[in-house]
PDB file of C-alpha atoms in Angstrom:
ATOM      1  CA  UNK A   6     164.203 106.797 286.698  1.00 57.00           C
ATOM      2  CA  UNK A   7     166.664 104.435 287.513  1.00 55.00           C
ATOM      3  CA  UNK A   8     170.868 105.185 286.781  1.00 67.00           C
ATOM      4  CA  UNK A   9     171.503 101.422 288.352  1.00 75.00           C
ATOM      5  CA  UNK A  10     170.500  99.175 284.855  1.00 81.00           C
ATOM      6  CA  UNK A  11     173.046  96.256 284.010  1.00 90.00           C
ATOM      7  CA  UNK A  12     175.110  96.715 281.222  1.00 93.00           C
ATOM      8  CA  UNK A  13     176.004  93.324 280.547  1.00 94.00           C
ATOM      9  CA  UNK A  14     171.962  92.659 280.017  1.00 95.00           C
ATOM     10  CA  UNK A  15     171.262  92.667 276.501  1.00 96.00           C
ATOM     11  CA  UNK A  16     167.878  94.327 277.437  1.00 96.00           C
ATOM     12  CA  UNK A  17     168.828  96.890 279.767  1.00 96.00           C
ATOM     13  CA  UNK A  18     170.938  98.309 276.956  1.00 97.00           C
ATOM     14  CA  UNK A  19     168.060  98.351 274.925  1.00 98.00           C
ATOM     15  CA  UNK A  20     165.745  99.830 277.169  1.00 97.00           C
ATOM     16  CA  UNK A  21     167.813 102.509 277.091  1.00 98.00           C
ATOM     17  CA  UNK A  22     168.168 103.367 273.476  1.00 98.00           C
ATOM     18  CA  UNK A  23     166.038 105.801 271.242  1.00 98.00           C
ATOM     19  CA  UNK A  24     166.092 104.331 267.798  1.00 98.00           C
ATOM     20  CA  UNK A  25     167.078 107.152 265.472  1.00 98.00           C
ATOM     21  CA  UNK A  26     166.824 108.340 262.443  1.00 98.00           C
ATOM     22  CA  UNK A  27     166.775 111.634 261.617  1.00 98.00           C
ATOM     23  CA  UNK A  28     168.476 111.632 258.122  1.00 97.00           C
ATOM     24  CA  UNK A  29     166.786 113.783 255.854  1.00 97.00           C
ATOM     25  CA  UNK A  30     167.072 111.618 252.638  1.00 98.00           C
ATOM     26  CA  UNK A  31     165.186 108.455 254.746  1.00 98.00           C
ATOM     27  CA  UNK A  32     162.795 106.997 252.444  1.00 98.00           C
ATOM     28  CA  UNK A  33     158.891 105.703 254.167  1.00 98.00           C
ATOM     29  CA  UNK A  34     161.125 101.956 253.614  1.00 98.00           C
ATOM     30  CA  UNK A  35     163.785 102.567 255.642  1.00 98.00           C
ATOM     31  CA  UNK A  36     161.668 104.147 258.457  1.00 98.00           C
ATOM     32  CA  UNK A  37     159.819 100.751 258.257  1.00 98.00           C
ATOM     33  CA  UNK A  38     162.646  99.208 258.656  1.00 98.00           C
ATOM     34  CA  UNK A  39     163.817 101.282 261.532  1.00 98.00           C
ATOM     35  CA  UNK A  40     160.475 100.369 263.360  1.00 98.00           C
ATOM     36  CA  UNK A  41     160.228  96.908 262.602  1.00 98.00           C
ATOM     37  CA  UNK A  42     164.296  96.525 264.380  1.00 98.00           C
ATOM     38  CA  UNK A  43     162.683  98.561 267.036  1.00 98.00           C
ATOM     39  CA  UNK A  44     160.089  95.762 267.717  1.00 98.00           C
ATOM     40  CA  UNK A  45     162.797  93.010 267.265  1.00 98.00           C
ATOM     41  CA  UNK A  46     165.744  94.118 269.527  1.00 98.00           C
ATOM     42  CA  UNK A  47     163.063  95.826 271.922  1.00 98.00           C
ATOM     43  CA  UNK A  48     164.301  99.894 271.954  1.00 98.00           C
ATOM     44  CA  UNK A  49     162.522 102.609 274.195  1.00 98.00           C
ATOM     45  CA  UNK A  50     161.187 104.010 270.756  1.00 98.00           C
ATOM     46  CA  UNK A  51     161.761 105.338 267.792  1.00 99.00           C
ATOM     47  CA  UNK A  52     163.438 108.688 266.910  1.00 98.00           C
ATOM     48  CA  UNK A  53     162.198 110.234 263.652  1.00 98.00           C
ATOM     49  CA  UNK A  54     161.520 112.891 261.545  1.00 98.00           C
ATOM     50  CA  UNK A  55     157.448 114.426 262.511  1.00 98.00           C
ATOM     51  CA  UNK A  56     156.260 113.798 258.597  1.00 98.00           C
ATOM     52  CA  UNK A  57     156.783 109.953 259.599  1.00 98.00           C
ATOM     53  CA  UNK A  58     155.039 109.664 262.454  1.00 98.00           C
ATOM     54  CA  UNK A  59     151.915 108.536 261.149  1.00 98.00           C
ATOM     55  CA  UNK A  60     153.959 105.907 259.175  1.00 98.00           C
ATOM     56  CA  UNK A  61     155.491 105.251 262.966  1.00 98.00           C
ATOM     57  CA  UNK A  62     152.284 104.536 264.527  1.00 98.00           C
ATOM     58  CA  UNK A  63     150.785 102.678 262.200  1.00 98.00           C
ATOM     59  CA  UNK A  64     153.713  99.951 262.136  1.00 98.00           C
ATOM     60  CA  UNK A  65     154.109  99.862 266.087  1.00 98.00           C
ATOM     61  CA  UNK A  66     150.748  99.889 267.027  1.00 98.00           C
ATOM     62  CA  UNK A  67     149.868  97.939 269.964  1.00 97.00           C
ATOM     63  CA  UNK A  68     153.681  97.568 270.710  1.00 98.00           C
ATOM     64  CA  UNK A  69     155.371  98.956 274.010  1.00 98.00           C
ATOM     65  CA  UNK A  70     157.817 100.775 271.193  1.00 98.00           C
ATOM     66  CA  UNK A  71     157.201 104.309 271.714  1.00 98.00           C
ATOM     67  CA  UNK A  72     157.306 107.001 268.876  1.00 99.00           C
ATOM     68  CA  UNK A  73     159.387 109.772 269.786  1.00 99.00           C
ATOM     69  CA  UNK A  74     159.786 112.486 267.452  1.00 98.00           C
ATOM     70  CA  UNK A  75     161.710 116.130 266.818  1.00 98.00           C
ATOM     71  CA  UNK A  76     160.162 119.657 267.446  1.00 98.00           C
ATOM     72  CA  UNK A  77     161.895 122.696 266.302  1.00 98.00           C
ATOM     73  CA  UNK A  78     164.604 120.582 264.852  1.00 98.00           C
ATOM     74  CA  UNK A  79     167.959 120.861 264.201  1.00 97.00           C
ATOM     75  CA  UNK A  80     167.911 124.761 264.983  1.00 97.00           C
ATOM     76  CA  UNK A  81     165.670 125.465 267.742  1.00 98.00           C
ATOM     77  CA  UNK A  82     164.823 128.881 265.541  1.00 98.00           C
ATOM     78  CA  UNK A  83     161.468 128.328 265.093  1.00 97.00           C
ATOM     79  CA  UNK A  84     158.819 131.201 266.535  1.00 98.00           C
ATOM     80  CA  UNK A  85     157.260 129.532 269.287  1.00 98.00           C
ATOM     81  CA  UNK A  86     153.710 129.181 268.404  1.00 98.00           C
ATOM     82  CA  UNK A  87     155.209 127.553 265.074  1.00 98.00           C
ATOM     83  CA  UNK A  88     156.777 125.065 267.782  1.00 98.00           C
ATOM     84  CA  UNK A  89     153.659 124.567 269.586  1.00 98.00           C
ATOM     85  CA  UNK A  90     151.446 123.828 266.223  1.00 98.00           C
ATOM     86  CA  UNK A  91     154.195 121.296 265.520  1.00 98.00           C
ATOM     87  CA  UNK A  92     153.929 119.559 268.852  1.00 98.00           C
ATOM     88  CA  UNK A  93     149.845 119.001 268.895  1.00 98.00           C
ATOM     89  CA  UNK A  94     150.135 118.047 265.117  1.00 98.00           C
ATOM     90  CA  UNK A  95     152.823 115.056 266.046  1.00 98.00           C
ATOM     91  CA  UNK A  96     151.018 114.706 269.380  1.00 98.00           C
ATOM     92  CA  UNK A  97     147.847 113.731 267.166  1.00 98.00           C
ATOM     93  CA  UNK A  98     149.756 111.704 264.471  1.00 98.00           C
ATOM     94  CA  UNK A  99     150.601 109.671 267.327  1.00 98.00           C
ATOM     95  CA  UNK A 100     153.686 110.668 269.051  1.00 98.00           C
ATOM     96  CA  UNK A 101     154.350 110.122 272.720  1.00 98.00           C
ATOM     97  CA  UNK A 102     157.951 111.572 273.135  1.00 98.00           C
ATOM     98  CA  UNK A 103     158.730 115.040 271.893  1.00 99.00           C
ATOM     99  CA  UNK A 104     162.391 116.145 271.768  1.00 98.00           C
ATOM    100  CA  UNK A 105     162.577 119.866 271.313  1.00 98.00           C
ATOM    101  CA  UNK A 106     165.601 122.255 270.365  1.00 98.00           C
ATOM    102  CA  UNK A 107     165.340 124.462 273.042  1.00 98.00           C
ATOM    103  CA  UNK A 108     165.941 128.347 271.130  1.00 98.00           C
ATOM    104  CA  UNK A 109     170.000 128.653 271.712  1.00 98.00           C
ATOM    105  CA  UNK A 110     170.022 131.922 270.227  1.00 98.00           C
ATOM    106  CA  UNK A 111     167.237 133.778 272.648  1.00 98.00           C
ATOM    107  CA  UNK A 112     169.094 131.580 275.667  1.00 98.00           C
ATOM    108  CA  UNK A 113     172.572 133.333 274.694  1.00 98.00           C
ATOM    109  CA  UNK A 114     170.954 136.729 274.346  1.00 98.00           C
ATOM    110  CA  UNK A 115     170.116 136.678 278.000  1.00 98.00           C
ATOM    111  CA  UNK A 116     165.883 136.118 276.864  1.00 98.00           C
ATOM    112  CA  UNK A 117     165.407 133.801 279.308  1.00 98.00           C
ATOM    113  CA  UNK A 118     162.143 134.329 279.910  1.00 98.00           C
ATOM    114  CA  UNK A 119     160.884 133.834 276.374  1.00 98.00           C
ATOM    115  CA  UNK A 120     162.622 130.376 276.293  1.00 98.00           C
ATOM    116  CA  UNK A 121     161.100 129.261 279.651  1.00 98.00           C
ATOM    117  CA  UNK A 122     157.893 130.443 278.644  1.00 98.00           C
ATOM    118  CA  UNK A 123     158.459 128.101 275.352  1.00 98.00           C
ATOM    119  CA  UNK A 124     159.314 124.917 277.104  1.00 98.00           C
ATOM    120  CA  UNK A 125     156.394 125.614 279.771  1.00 98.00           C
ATOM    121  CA  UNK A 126     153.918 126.229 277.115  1.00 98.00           C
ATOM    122  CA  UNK A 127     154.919 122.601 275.152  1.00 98.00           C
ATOM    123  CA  UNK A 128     155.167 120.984 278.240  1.00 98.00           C
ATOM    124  CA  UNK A 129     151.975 121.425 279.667  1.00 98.00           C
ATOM    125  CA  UNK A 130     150.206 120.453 276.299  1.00 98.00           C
ATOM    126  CA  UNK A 131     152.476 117.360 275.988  1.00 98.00           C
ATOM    127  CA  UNK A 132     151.809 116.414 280.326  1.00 98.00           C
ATOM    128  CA  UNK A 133     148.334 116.847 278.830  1.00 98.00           C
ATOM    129  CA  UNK A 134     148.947 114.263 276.029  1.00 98.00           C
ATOM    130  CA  UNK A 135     150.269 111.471 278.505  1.00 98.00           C
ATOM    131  CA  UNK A 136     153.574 112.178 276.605  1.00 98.00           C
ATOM    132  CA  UNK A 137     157.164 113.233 277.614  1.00 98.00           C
ATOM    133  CA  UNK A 138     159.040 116.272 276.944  1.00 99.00           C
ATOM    134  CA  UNK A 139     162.923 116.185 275.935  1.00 99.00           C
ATOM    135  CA  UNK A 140     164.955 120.140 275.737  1.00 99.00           C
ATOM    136  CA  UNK A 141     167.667 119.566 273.172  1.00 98.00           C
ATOM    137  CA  UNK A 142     170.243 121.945 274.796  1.00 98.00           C
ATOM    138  CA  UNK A 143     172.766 121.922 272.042  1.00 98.00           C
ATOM    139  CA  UNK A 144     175.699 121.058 274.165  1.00 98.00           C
ATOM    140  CA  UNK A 145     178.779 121.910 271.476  1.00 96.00           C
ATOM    141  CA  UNK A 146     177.166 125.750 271.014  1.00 97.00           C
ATOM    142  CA  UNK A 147     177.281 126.365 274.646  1.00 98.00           C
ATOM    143  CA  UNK A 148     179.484 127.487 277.943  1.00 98.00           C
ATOM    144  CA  UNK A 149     179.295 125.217 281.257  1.00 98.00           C
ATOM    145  CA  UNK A 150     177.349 128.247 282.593  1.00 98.00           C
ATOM    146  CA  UNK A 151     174.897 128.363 279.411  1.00 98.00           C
ATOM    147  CA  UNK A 152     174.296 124.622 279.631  1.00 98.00           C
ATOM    148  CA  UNK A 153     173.348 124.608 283.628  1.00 98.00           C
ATOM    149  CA  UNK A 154     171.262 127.510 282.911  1.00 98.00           C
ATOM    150  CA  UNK A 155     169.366 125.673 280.382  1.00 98.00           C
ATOM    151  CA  UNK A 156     169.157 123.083 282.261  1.00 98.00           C
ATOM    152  CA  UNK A 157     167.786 124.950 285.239  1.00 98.00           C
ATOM    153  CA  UNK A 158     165.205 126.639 282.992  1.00 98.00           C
ATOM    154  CA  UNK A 159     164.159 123.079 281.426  1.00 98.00           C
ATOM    155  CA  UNK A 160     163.563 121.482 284.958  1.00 98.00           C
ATOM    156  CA  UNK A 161     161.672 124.573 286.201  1.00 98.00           C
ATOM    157  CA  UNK A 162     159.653 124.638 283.438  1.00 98.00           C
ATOM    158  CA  UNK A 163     158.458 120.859 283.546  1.00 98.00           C
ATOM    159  CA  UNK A 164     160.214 119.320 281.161  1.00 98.00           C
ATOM    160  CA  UNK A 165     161.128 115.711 281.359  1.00 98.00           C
ATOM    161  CA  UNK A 166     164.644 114.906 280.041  1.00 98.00           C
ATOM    162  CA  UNK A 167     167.337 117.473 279.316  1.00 98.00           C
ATOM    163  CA  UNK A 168     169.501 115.933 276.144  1.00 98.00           C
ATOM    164  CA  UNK A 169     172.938 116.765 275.209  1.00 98.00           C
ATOM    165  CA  UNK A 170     172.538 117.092 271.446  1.00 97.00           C
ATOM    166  CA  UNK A 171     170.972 116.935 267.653  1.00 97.00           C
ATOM    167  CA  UNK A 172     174.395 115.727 266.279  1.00 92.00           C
ATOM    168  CA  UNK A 173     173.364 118.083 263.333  1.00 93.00           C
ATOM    169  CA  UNK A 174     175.500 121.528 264.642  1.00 88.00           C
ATOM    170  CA  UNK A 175     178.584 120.607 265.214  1.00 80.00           C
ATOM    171  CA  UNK A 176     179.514 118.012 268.057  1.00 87.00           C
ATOM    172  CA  UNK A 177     177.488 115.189 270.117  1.00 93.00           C
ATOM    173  CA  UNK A 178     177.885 113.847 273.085  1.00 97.00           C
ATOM    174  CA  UNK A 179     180.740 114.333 275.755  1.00 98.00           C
ATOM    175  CA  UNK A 180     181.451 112.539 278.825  1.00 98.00           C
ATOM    176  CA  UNK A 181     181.943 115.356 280.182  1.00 98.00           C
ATOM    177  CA  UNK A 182     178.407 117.488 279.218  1.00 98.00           C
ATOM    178  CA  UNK A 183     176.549 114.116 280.025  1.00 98.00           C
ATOM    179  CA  UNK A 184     178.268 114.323 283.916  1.00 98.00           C
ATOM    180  CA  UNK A 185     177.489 118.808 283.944  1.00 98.00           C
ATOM    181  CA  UNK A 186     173.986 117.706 282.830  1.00 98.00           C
ATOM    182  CA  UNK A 187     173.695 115.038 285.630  1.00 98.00           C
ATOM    183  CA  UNK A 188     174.919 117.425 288.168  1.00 98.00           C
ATOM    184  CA  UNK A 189     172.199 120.354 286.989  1.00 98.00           C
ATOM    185  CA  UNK A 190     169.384 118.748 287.084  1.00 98.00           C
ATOM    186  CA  UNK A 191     170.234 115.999 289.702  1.00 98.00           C
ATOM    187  CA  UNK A 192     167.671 113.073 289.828  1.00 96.00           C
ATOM    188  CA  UNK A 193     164.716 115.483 289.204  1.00 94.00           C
ATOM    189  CA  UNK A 194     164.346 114.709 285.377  1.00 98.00           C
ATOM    190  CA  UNK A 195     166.132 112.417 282.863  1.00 98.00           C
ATOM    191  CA  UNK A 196     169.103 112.948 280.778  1.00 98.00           C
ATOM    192  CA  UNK A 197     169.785 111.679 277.136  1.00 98.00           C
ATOM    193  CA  UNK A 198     173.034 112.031 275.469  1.00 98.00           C
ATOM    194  CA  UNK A 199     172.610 112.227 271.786  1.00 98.00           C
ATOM    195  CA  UNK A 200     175.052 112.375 268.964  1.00 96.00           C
ATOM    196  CA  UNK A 201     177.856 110.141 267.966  1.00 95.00           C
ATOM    197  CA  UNK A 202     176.932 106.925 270.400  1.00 97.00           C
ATOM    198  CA  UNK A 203     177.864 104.265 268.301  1.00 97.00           C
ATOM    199  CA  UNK A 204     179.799 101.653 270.872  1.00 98.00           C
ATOM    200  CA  UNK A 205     179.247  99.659 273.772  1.00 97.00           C
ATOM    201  CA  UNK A 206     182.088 101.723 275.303  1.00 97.00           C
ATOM    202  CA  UNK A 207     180.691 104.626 274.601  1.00 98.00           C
ATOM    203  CA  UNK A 208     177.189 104.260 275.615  1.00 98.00           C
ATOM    204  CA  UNK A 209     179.016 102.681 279.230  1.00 97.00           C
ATOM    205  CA  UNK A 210     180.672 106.145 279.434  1.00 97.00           C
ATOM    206  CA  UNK A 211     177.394 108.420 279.140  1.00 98.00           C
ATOM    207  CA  UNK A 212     175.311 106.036 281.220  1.00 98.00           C
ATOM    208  CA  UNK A 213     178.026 106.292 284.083  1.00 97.00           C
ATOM    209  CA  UNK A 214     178.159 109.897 283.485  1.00 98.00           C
ATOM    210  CA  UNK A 215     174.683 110.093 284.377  1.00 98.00           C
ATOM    211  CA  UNK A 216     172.894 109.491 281.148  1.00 98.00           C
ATOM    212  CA  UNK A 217     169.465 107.149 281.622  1.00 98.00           C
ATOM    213  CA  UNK A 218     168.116 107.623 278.191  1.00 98.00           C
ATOM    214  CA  UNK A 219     170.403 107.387 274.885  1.00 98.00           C
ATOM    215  CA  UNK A 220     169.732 108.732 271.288  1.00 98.00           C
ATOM    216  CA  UNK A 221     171.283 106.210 268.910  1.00 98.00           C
ATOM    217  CA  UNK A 222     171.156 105.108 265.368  1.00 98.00           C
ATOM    218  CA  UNK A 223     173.571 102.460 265.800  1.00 98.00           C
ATOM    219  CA  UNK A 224     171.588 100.461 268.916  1.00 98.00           C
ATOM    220  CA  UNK A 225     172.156  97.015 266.390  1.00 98.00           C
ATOM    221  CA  UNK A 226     175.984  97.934 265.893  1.00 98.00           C
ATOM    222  CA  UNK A 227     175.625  97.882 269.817  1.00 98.00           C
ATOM    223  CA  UNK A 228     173.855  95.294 270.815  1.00 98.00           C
ATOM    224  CA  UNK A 229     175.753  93.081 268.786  1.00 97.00           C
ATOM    225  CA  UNK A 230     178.951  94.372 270.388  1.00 97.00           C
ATOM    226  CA  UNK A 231     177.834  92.846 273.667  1.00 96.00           C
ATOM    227  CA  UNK A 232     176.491  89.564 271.572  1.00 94.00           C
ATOM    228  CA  UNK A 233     180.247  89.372 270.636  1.00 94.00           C
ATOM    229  CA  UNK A 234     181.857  89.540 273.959  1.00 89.00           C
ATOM    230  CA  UNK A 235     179.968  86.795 275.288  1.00 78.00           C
ATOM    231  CA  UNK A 236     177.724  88.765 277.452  1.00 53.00           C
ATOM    232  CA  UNK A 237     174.317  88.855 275.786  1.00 50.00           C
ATOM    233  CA  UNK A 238     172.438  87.226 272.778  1.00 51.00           C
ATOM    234  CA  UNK A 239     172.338  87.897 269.415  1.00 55.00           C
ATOM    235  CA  UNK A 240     168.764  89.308 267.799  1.00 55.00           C
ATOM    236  CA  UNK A 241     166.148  88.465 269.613  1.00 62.00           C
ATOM    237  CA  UNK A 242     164.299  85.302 268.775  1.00 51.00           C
ATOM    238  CA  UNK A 243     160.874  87.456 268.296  1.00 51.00           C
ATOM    239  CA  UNK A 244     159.823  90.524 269.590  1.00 57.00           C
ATOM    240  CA  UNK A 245     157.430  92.074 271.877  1.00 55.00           C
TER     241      UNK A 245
END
C-alpha cells in the first residue's frame, strides 16, 4: 500500500480510481461502456451493480481491470447470511473486490459484536476467493467516535479497505473523514473515499488526507483535468 504515488502521473491517478457506476437505471450498454473506458484509461477496476458482474467479466477478461462490486448496498440492512449468499454469488460471477455496507444501524445500537462477526464471516470467504474486502462505513450517518469504532472493528475483523461512503445516504467524502479514517486504521489496511470525487483537486485532497484507493464515476472528467494543465496525456493511445 503505498500513500507516496505522483499526482502529476497520468497513471498513478488512474491506478487509483474505482470506475463506478452504481446508478440504478444503467442499461447492460452503458456498463460496457464503463468497462471498455476502464481498459482504455487503465482504472484499478470497475465499480458496479452485482447483477452486472457477469457482463463485467466477460468484457475484461484477461485484463489487469479488476471487477469490484457492492454487497449489502446502499443500506447495509441486509440480514447477514443474505449478505454472505450475495458475496459467494458475485465472488462466482467473477468479482474480485467486494465493497460492503457495513450494518450502521446494529453499529449505533451498541451490537458490535453482530457487525464484527458480519465483516469476519465475508472476509474470510472473500481472503478465500483471492479477493479484497472494502467496509462501507457510511461516513455522513456517523459521530468521530462511531466512525473510529467502525473502523477498529473492520481492521480487527480482516477487512481490507475501510471506505468513507455510498454517496447514496446523504453526503460523500470529506477531507476531514478521509484524514479520521487514516488515523484509525493507520497503515494496517487501505482507505477509499467515495462519493462526490469529481476533480483533480479533489481527489489531491483525499489522497493527502490519507486516501490510497478512490471511488469515482468521473475518473475521465479527471484525467482529462490533468491532460489540460499540461501535466499528463490525453486518452491513452491503447490500453492494457
Amino acid at each position: 500500500m503505498s500513500l507516496n504515488l505522483n499526482l502529476e502521473d497520468p497513471s498513478a491517478v488512474a491506478s487509483l480510481i474505482d470506475h463506478t457506476l452504481l446508478k440504478p437505471d444503467a442499461r447492460e450498454a452503458d456498463v460496457t461502456q464503463l468497462c471498455e473506458e476502464a481498459l482504455r484509461w487503465n482504472f484499478a477496476s470497475v465499480c458496479v451493480n452485482p447483477y452486472w458482474v457477469p457482463l463485467c467479466a466477460s468484457v475484461l477478461a484477461g485484463s489487469p481491470v479488476n471487477i469490484c462490486t457492492v454487497i449489502g448496498f446502499p443500506l447495509g440492512a441486509n440480514a447477514p447470511v443474505i449478505k454472505l449468499a450475495e458475496a459467494e454469488h458475485a465472488l462466482q460471477s467473477g468479482a474480485q473486490e467486494l465493497d460492503l455496507v457495513q450494518n450502521i444501524g446494529a453499529l449505533r445500537s451498541g451490537q458490535l459484536a453482530s457487525v464484527d462477526k458480519e465483516i469476519e464471516d465475508l472476509a474470510r470467504r472473500v481472503h478465500h476467493a483471492g479477493s479484497l474486502l472494502k467496509v462501507i462505513l457510511e461516513t455522513s450517518l456517523l459521530t468521530d467516535e462511531e466512525i473510529v469504532l467502525s473502523c477498529r472493528l473492520a481492521v480487527r475483523a480482516g477487512a481490507d479497505f475501510v471506505k468513507t461512503s455510498t454517496g447514496f445516504s446523504g453526503g460523500g467524502a470529506t477531507k476531514a473523514h478521509v484524514a479520521l479514517l487514516r488515523q484509525a486504521v493507520g497503515l494496517a489496511i487501505g482507505v477509499k473515499a467515495s462519493g462526490g470525487i469529481r476533480t483533480l483537486a479533489v481527489l489531491r485532497e483525499m489522497v493527502s488526507a490519507g486516501a490510497n484507493r478512490i471511488g469515482s464515476s468521473s475518473g475521465i472528467a479527471i484525467l482529462n483535468e490533468l491532460a489540460a494543465a499540461g501535466t499528463g496525456a490525453a486518452a491513452p493511445e491503447g490500453g492494457y
